[in-house]
XYZ file of C-alpha atoms in Angstrom:
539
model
C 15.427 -1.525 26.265
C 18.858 -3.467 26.496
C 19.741 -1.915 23.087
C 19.397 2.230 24.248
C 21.894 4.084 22.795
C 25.150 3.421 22.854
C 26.866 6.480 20.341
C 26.465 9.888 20.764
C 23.232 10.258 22.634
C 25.148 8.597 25.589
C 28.385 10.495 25.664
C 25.518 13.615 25.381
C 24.078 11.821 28.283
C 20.812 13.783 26.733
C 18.249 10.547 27.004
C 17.897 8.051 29.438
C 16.923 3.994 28.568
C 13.099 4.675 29.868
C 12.392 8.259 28.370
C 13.598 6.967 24.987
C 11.479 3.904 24.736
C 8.671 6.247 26.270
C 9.150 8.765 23.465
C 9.279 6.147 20.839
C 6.062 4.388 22.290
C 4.211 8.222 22.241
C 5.201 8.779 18.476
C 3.996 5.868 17.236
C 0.564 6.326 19.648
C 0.302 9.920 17.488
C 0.274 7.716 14.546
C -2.150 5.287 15.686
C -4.321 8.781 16.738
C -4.049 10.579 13.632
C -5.584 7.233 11.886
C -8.231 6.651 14.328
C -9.253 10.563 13.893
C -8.699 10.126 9.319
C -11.488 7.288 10.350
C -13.976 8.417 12.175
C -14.134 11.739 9.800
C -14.143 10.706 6.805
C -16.772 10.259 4.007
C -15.933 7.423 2.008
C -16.318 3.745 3.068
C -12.952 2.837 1.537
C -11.567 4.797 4.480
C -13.955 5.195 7.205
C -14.947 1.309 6.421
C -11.594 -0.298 5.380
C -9.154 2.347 5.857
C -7.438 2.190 3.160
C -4.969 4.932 4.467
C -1.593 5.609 6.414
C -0.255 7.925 8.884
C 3.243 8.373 9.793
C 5.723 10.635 11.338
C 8.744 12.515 10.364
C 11.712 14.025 12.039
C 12.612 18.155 10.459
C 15.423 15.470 7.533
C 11.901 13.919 6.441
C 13.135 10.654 7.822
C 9.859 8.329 8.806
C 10.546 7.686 12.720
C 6.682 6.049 13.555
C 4.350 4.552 11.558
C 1.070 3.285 12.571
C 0.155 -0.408 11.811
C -1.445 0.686 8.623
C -0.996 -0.069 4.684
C 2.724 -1.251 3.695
C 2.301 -0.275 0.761
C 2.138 3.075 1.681
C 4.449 3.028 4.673
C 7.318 1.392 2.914
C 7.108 4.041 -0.170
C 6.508 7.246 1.855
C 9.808 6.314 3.600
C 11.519 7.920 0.458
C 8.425 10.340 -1.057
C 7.852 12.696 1.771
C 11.116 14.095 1.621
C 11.234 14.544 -2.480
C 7.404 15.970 -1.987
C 8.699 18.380 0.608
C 11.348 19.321 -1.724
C 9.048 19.772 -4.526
C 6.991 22.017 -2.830
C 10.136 24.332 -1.636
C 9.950 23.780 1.170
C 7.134 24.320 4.215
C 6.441 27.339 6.694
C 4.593 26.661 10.195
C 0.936 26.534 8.897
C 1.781 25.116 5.367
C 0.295 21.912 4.262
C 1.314 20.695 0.696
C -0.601 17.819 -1.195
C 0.668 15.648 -3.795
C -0.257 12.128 -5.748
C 1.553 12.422 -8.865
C 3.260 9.520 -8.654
C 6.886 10.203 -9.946
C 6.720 12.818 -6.515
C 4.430 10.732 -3.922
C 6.006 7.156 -4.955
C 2.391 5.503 -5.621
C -0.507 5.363 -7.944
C -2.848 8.569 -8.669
C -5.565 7.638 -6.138
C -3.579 7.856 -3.385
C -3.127 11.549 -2.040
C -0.609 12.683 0.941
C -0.649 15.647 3.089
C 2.654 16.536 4.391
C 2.724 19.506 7.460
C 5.610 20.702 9.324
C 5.470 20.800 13.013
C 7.045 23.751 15.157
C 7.987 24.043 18.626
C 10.084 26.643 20.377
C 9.739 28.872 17.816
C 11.891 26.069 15.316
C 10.813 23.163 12.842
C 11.137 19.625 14.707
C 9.229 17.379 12.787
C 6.621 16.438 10.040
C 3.498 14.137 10.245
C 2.147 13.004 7.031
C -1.270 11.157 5.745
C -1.566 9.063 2.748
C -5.207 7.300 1.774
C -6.801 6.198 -0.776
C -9.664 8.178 -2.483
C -12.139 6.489 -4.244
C -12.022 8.534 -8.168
C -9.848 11.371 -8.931
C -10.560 11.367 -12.269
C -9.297 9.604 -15.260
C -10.914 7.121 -18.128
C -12.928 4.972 -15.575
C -14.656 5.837 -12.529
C -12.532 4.370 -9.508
C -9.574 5.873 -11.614
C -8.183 2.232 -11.776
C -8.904 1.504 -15.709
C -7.619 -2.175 -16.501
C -6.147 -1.211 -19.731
C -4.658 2.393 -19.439
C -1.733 3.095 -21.185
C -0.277 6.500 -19.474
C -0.630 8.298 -16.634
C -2.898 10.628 -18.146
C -5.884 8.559 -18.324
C -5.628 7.235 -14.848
C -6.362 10.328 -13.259
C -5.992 13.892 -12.696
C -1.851 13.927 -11.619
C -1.822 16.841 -8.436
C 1.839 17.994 -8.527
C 3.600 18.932 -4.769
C 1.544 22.354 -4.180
C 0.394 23.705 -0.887
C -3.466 23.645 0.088
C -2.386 25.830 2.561
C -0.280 28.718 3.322
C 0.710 29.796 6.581
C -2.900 28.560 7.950
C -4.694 29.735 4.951
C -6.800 27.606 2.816
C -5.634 28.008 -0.678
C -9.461 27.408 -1.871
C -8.087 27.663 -5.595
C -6.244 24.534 -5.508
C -9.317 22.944 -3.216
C -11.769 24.041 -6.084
C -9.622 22.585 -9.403
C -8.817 18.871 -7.626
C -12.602 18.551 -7.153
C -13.814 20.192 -10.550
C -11.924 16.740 -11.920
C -13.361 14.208 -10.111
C -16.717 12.437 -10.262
C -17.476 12.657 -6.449
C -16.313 15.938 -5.502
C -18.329 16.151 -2.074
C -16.800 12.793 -0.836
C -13.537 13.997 -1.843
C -13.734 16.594 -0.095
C -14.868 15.113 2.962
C -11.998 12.867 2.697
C -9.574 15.620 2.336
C -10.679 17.260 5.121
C -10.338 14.288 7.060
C -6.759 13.671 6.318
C -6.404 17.403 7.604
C -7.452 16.692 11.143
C -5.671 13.861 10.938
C -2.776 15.852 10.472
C -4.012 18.172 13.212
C -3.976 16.120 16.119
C -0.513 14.572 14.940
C 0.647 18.176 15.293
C -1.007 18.737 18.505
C 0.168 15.836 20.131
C 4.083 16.018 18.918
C 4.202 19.559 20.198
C 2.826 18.462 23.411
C 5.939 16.150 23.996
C 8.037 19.035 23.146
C 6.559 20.817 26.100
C 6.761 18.357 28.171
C 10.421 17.449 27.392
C 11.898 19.825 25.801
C 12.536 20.222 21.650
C 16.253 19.697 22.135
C 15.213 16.167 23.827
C 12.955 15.312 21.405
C 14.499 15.823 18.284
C 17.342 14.016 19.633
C 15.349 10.730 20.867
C 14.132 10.856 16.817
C 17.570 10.429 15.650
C 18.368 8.062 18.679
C 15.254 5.855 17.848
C 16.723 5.704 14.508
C 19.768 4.325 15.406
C 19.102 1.600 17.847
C 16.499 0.222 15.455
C 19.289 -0.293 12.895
C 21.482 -1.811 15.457
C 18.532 -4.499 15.649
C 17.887 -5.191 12.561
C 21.654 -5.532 11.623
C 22.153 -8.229 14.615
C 19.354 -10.098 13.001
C 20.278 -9.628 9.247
C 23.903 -11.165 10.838
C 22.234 -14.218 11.412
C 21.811 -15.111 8.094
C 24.217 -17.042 5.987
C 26.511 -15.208 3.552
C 26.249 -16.097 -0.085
C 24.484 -15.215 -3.167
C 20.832 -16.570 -4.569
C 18.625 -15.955 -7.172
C 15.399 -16.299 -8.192
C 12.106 -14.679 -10.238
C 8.575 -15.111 -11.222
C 6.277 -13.319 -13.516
C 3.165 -11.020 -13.600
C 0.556 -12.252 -16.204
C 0.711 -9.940 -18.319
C 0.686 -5.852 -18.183
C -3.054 -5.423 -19.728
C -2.228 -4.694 -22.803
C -1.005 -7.527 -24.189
C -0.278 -11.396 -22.986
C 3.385 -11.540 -22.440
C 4.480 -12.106 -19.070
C 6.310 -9.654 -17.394
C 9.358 -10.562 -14.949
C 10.927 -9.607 -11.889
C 14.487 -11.112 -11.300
C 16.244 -10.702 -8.635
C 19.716 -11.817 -7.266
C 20.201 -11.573 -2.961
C 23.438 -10.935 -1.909
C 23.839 -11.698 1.977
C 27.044 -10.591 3.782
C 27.147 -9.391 7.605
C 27.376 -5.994 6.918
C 24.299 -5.889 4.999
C 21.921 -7.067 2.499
C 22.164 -6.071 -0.951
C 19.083 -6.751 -3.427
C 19.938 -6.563 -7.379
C 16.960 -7.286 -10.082
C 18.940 -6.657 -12.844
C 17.314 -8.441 -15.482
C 13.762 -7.907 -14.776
C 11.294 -6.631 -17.719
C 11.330 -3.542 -19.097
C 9.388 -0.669 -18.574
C 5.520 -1.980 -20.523
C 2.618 -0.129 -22.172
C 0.382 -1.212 -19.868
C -0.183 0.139 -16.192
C 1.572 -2.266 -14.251
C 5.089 -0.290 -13.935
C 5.439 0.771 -10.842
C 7.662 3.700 -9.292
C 10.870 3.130 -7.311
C 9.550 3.796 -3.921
C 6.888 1.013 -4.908
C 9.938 -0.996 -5.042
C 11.472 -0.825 -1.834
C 8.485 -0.582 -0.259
C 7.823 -3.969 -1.266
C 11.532 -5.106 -0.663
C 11.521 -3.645 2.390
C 8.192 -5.199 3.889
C 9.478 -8.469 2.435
C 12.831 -8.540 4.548
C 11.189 -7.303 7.758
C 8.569 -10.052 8.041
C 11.594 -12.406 8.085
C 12.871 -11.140 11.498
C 12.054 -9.663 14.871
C 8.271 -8.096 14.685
C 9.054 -6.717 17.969
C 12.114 -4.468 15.893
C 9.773 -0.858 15.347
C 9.696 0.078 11.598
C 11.223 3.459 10.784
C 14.106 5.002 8.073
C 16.936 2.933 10.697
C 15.067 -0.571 9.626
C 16.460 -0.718 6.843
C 19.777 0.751 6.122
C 21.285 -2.079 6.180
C 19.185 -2.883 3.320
C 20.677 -1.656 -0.402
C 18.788 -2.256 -3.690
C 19.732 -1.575 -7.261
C 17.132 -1.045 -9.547
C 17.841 -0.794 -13.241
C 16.811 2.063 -15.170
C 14.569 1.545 -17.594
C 12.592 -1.436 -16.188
C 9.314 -1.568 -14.894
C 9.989 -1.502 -11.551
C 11.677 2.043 -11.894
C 8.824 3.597 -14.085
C 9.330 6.990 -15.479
C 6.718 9.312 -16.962
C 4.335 9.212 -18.724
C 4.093 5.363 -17.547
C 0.475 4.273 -16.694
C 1.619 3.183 -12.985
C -2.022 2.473 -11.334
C -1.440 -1.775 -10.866
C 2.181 -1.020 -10.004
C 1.000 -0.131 -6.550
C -1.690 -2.802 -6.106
C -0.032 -6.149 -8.432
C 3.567 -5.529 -9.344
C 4.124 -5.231 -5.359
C 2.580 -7.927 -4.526
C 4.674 -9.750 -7.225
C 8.085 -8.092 -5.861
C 6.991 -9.359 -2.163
C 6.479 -12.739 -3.503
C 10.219 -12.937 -5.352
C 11.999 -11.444 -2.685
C 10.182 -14.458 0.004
C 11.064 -17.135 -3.006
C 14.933 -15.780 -3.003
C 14.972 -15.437 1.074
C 13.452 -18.896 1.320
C 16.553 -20.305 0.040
C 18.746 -19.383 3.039
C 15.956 -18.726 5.608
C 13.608 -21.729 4.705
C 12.212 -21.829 8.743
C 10.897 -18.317 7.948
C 9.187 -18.145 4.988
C 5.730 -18.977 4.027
C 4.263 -20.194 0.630
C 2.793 -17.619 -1.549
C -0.138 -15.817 -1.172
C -2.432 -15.292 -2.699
C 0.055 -12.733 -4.846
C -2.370 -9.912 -5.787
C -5.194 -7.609 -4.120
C -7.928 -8.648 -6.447
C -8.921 -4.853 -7.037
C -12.494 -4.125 -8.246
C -13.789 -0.453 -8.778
C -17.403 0.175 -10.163
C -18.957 3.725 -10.498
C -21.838 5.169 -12.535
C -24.884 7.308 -12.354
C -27.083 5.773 -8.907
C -29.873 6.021 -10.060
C -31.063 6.642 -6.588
C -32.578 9.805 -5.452
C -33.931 12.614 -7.255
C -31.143 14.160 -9.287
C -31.928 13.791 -12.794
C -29.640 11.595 -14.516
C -28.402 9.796 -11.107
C -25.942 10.584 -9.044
C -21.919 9.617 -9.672
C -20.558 7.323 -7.744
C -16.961 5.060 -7.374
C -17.172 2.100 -5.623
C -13.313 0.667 -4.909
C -12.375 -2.958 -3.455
C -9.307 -5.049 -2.875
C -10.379 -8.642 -2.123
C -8.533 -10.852 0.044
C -7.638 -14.559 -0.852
C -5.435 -17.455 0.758
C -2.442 -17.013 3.276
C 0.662 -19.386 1.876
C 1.142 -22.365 4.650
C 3.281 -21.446 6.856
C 6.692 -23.475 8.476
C 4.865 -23.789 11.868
C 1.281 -24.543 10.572
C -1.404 -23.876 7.557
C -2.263 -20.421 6.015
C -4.924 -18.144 7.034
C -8.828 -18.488 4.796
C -10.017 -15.239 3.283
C -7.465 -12.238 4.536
C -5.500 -9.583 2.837
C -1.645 -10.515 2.381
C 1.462 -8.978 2.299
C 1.408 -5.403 0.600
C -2.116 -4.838 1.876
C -3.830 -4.346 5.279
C -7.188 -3.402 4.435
C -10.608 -4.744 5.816
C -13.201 -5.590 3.409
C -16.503 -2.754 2.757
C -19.397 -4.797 4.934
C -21.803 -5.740 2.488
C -24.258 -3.695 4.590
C -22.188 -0.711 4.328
C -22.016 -1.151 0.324
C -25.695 -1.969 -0.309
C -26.559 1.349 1.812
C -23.776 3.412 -0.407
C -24.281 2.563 -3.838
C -27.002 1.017 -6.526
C -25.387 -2.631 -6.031
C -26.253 -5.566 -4.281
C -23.856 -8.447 -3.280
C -24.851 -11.680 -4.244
C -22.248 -14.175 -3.073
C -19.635 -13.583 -0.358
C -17.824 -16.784 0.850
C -14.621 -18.728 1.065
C -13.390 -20.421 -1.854
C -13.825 -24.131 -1.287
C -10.853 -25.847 -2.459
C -8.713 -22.521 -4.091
C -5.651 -23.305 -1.498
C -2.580 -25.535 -2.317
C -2.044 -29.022 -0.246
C 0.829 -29.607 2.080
C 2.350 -30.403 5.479
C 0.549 -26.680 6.183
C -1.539 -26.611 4.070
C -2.351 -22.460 2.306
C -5.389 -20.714 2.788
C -8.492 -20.531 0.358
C -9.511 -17.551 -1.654
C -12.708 -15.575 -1.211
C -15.732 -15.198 -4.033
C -17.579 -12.045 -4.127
C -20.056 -11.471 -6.649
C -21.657 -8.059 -7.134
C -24.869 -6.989 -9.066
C -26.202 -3.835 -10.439
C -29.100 -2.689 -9.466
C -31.141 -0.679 -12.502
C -28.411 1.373 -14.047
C -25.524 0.167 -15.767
C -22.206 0.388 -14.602
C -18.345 0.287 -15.645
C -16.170 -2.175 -13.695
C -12.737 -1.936 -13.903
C -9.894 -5.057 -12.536
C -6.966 -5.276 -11.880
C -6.342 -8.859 -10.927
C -2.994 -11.245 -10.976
C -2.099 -14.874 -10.344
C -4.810 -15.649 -13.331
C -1.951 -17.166 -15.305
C 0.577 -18.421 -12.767
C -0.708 -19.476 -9.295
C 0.766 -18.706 -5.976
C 3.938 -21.338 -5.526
C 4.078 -23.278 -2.969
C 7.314 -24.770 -0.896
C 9.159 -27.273 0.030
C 7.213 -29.807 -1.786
C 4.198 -27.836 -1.026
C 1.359 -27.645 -3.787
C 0.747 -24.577 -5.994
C -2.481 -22.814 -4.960
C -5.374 -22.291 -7.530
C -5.445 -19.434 -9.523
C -8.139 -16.854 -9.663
C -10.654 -16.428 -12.019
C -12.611 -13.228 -12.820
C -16.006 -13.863 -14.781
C -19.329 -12.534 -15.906
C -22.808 -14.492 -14.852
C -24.924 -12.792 -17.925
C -28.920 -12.493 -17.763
C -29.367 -15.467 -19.937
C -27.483 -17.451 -17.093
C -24.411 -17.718 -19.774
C -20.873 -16.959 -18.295
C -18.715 -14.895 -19.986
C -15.034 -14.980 -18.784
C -13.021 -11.949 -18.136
C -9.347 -11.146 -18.236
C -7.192 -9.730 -14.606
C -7.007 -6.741 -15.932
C -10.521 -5.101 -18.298
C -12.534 -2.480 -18.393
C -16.270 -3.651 -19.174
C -19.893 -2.368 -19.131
C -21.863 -4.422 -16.312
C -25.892 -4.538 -17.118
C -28.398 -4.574 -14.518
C -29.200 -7.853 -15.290
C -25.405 -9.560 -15.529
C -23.100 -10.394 -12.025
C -19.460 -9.393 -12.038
C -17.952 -12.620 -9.924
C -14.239 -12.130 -8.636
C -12.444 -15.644 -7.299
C -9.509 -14.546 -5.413
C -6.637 -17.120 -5.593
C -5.864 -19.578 -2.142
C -2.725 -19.525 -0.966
C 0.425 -22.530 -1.660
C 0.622 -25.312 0.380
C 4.147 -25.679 2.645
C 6.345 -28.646 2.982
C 5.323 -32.076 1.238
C 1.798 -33.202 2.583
């Protein structure tokens, strides 16, 4: 490690070049444990299929010092939630665990639920270790909570302040028993929840066992050591970009409530000291649910800016301090309550990732793809299975992102068929889903002809068409790049928008919008057709 630490840490002479790339490589192996054990435990095939979840750790200033190679949508935002959620909560005591998803606390969208827990060694606080996934309904107007039209906060959910499940080791079974009397699948939920507790467990476990083996004093200061020589890397490569000032913007459809577009504008300002990201000028906070938090913000910022440098540079609060943004009050992409915020997470950071790449390609045009496919093409359906012996049927939530086309790429085409950019999810295995829940996939294939020409040419989308079986069922979408397709560079061809339709029982098709909320018969198909990616350079 040629960059070990220079400052204080060496005038301490307290950490050595080997033990501190050691200790960084065994924090981020607890976060790659703690996901692996949120995984195999849980009940829900949106996380123990696609884990659609993220584990991280924390030094005792709630500043993120490993991440596992999870969801960056989650990553980037809990870089600036966990300490305003451990605030909230007043604090936490050795055995405390506090959970939170309101999303003016935790920085996301309602279905996405963090437990925060101190760690203690030598009789002192040294650390946190925090789990963020994504449960299938917690309430709200539609199963899946992810309604295509909601218009404030409260019908997307049930909104879970900062409060502590448990107390000094003790299960506070009150606060256990009201999150699940509000949701339609309260056994799964639970099973969940209990999952993100041992993953928290073994994060614990394994932290204090460095601290035994060298020392809390040692450890705590590698944390703050890590932090620093990961700056120092990312500033030498920020340096190598040319000072000046660009600009750029592009649009989200619409909002779901009614056709306007909505923008995101952004001016870049690169000096050597730093980079300094203004969107001054960008829409206004909108009725409909795509406004999105702050932390969505930077998370999205942040991912954007990384992928244009070293991958080898780790990702932790010193990545990016170098980094400033200024985010106007009042616009969408610093909602305030009671905003509907579910899409901010899932399509307005998609959109911010895509502007920030547009702006960086300007002064960095070797590093930067064409657009992706620009959204995550999610699908939720729930109802009564009618399944079983329960009278009525039994609730259920099914929740998908889709993945689409990769933007070509300066050194060759885009990727068919993945997730892109804010996401890292797999996709449920068609198996998996059939076993779950009263559907049946129909179609599930690449896209023929969805991806933009080029010199590189981008990926293609994916189709996946779903059916339900003898019960009818509410679908909700959130879909973007409908309207405007994914750009493509450098001469490069614009990819092919998606399209989101109905194949009724008379064999009619019915077109839907991005973003509805509809009734699905068992004799109709709800089709998805995920967007390719743009083509790169002039073909």
């Amino acid at each position: 490690m040629n960059d070990a630490p220079a400052g204080g840490l060496a005038r301490r002479n307290t950490i050595d070049p080997v033990t501190l790339e050691v200790l960084r490589n065994a924090l981020e192996a607890t976060a790659d444990e703690m996901g692996a054990v949120l995984k195999r435990t849980s009940f829900s095939p949106n996380i123990k299929e696609r884990m659609d979840a993220s584990c991280a750790v924390f030094d005792a200033k709630a500043q993120l010092v490993a991440q596992a190679e999870h969801v960056p949508v989650h990553l980037g935002s809990m870089l600036r939630s966990v300490e305003k959620t451990i605030a909230a909560a007043g604090g936490l005591d050795d055995g405390d665990v506090v959970i939170v998803n309101d999303p003016f606390t935790n920085g996301s969208h309602l279905p996405d639920i963090t437990v925060v827990a101190p760690v203690f060694a030598e009789d002192r606080h040294i650390a946190y270790v925090a789990t963020r996934a994504h449960h299938a309904d917690v309430g709200g107007m539609e199963p899946g909570s992810m309604p295509g039209n909601s218009h404030e906060i409260y019908q997307e959910g049930l909104v879970i302040p900062a409060v502590k499940l448990y107390r000094r080791g003790e299960l506070q079974d009150d606060v256990m028993r009201l999150i699940l009397a509000n949701v339609r699948t309260p056994e799964e939920r639970r099973g969940d929840l209990n999952a993100q507790l041992a993953s928290l467990r073994i994060g614990e476990r394994r932290i204090r066992e460095l601290a035994a083996r060298y020392g809390a004093d040692l450890v705590t200061a590698g944390f703050e050591a890590i932090l620093d020589y990961t700056e120092r890397r990312m500033r030498r490569r920020l340096a190598e970009f040319p000072p000046g000032t660009y600009c750029g913007e592009d649009f989200l459809d619409d909002d779901g409530n009614s056709d306007e577009p909505v923008r995101v504008n952004l001016t870049i300002t690169v000096s050597p000291e730093k980079l300094v990201l203004d969107f001054a000028g960008s829409s206004p906070q909108r009725p409909g649910n795509i406004n999105a938090v702050a932390p969505m913000t930077y998370s999205a910022s942040f991912f954007a800016i990384k992928v244009l440098t070293d991958p080898e540079i780790p990702v932790n609060a010193g990545t990016f301090r170098s980094v400033e943004l200024h985010i106007p009050e009042g616009s969408f992409l610093a909602a305030k309550p009671p905003a509907a915020v579910c899409a901010g997470n899932t399509e307005t950071t998609q959109r911010i990732a895509d502007t920030v790449l547009k702006v960086c390609a300007q002064f960095a045009p070797d590093r930067v793809p064409a657009a992706s496919q620009g959204t995550m093409n999610t699908i939720a359906v729930g109802g009564s299975d009618p399944r079983g012996k329960i009278p009525g049927g039994r609730p259920y939530s099914y929740i998908e992102t889709i993945g689409g086309g990769q933007g070509g790429r300066p050194m060759g085409p885009g990727d068919d068929g993945i997730q892109c950019n804010m996401t890292n999810t797999m996709n449920t295995p068609v198996e998996a889903l059939e076993i779950t829940y009263p559907l049946r996939v129909e179609r599930y294939e690449l896209r023929e002809g969805s991806s933009g020409a080029g010199k590189h040419r981008g990926g293609n989308g994916l189709v996946r068409a779903i059916r339900s079986l003898d019960h009818t069922a509410r679908v909700s979408l959130q879909c973007e790049r409908r309207r405007f397709a994914p750009y493509g560079l450098h001469g490069g061809a614009d990819a092919k928008p998606g399209h989101n339709y109905v194949v009724q029982g008379d064999g009619q098709i019915r077109d839907e919008p991005g973003k509805a909320s509809l009734s699905l018969r068992p004799d109709e198909i709800i089709v998805v057709e995920t967007p390719g990616g743009g083509g790169w350079g002039a073909a």
